[in-house]
Amino acid sequence: MSQTVSAPAKIILLGEHAVVYGQPSLAVPLSALRAYAEIVHLPQNSGLRITAIDLDNQEFTVNSHSTESDQPLVSAALLLLNDLGCTTLPDANIILRSDIPIASGMGSGAAITTALFRALILLLGKEVSDSHLNDLVYEVEKMHHGTPSGVDNTVIVFEKPIYFMRGKPIERIKIDKPFTLLVADTGIGASTKIAVADVRTLYNSNMIFITRILDSIGELVVVGQQAIENGDYVNLGHTMNENHNLLQKLTVSSPLLDKLVDIARGSGALGAKLSGGGRGGNMIALVSEESAPYIKEQLLDAGAIQVYQTVVKE
Ligand code: PMV
């Protein structure tokens, strides 16, 4: 008999780019899009294996005598096993698969690591708090991304919306009523690094004007958080619209993102904006559950290659 554990994707709801300059941001889990780890028990002395379906079904063996590996999944597993002081490995195959698009600002790496760790913890019969799991997933994020903000692992491990400001402890936010988001993938890969660097150039060339925009984004995040806490989704939609307008001024939107935003709003969304680094990647729209199928259809007609629907709750 096999068991499966999972972890969600994440997306930035408000505040991208300005967060780099010390403004707050909000990020939420996308519970409908997940990474999964299936545990298949093996006969005694078979050892521990990890199979990555999305890496052409490659199978990796975890060797209990090593402390590191060139294979990222194996080195992640070793980090957890060492942390838990585990010397004998379970006989099992952990089969990993993910619905989360890679390199699209949805935290696919952190979700895969979280699912893998949950499977190992279950196999070993250990008790590990989410807070400790979060620290371990963050360690793996650092192995891959240098100095990540910690947003991805926190949203994904706790599967809760968060309020985040650089250098401050990450705070959970309360949700009065669940809300529905559509996430439309433009299918256009764009470098967050270049977009962030371009905003920096803009900032250096006109500090007063850009600082005003960044401050306004920060203010919208605070208003958006209050709107979520009060269940005021008309106001949340309004802050998303305003945030998109300001991101356009930072030059990080694109014709397709703008088109998808217009289509979403014109089809009945309460608010819509680009999400993440911009220039490509994803557009998000706040919608009612009833209007979601129609808006989704319109977004696909307008050129989105995929539209995901998810409910954000506490
Ligand atoms: O799309 P993501 O989740 O990788 O977010 C990028 C967010 C930026 O604010 C544009 C960059 C950053 O490091 O915060």
XYZ file of C-alpha atoms in Angstrom, residues 26 32 38 40 77 121 154 240 248-249 252 267:
12
model
C 1.649 39.540 0.508
C -4.939 23.652 -6.285
C 4.299 8.950 -3.032
C 6.241 2.911 -2.010
C 17.259 14.078 1.604
C 9.418 12.109 8.029
C 7.126 29.728 4.616
C -4.716 44.722 -7.102
C 3.321 49.226 -15.376
C 5.069 52.455 -14.393
C 7.640 45.298 -15.655
C -15.158 39.779 -17.813
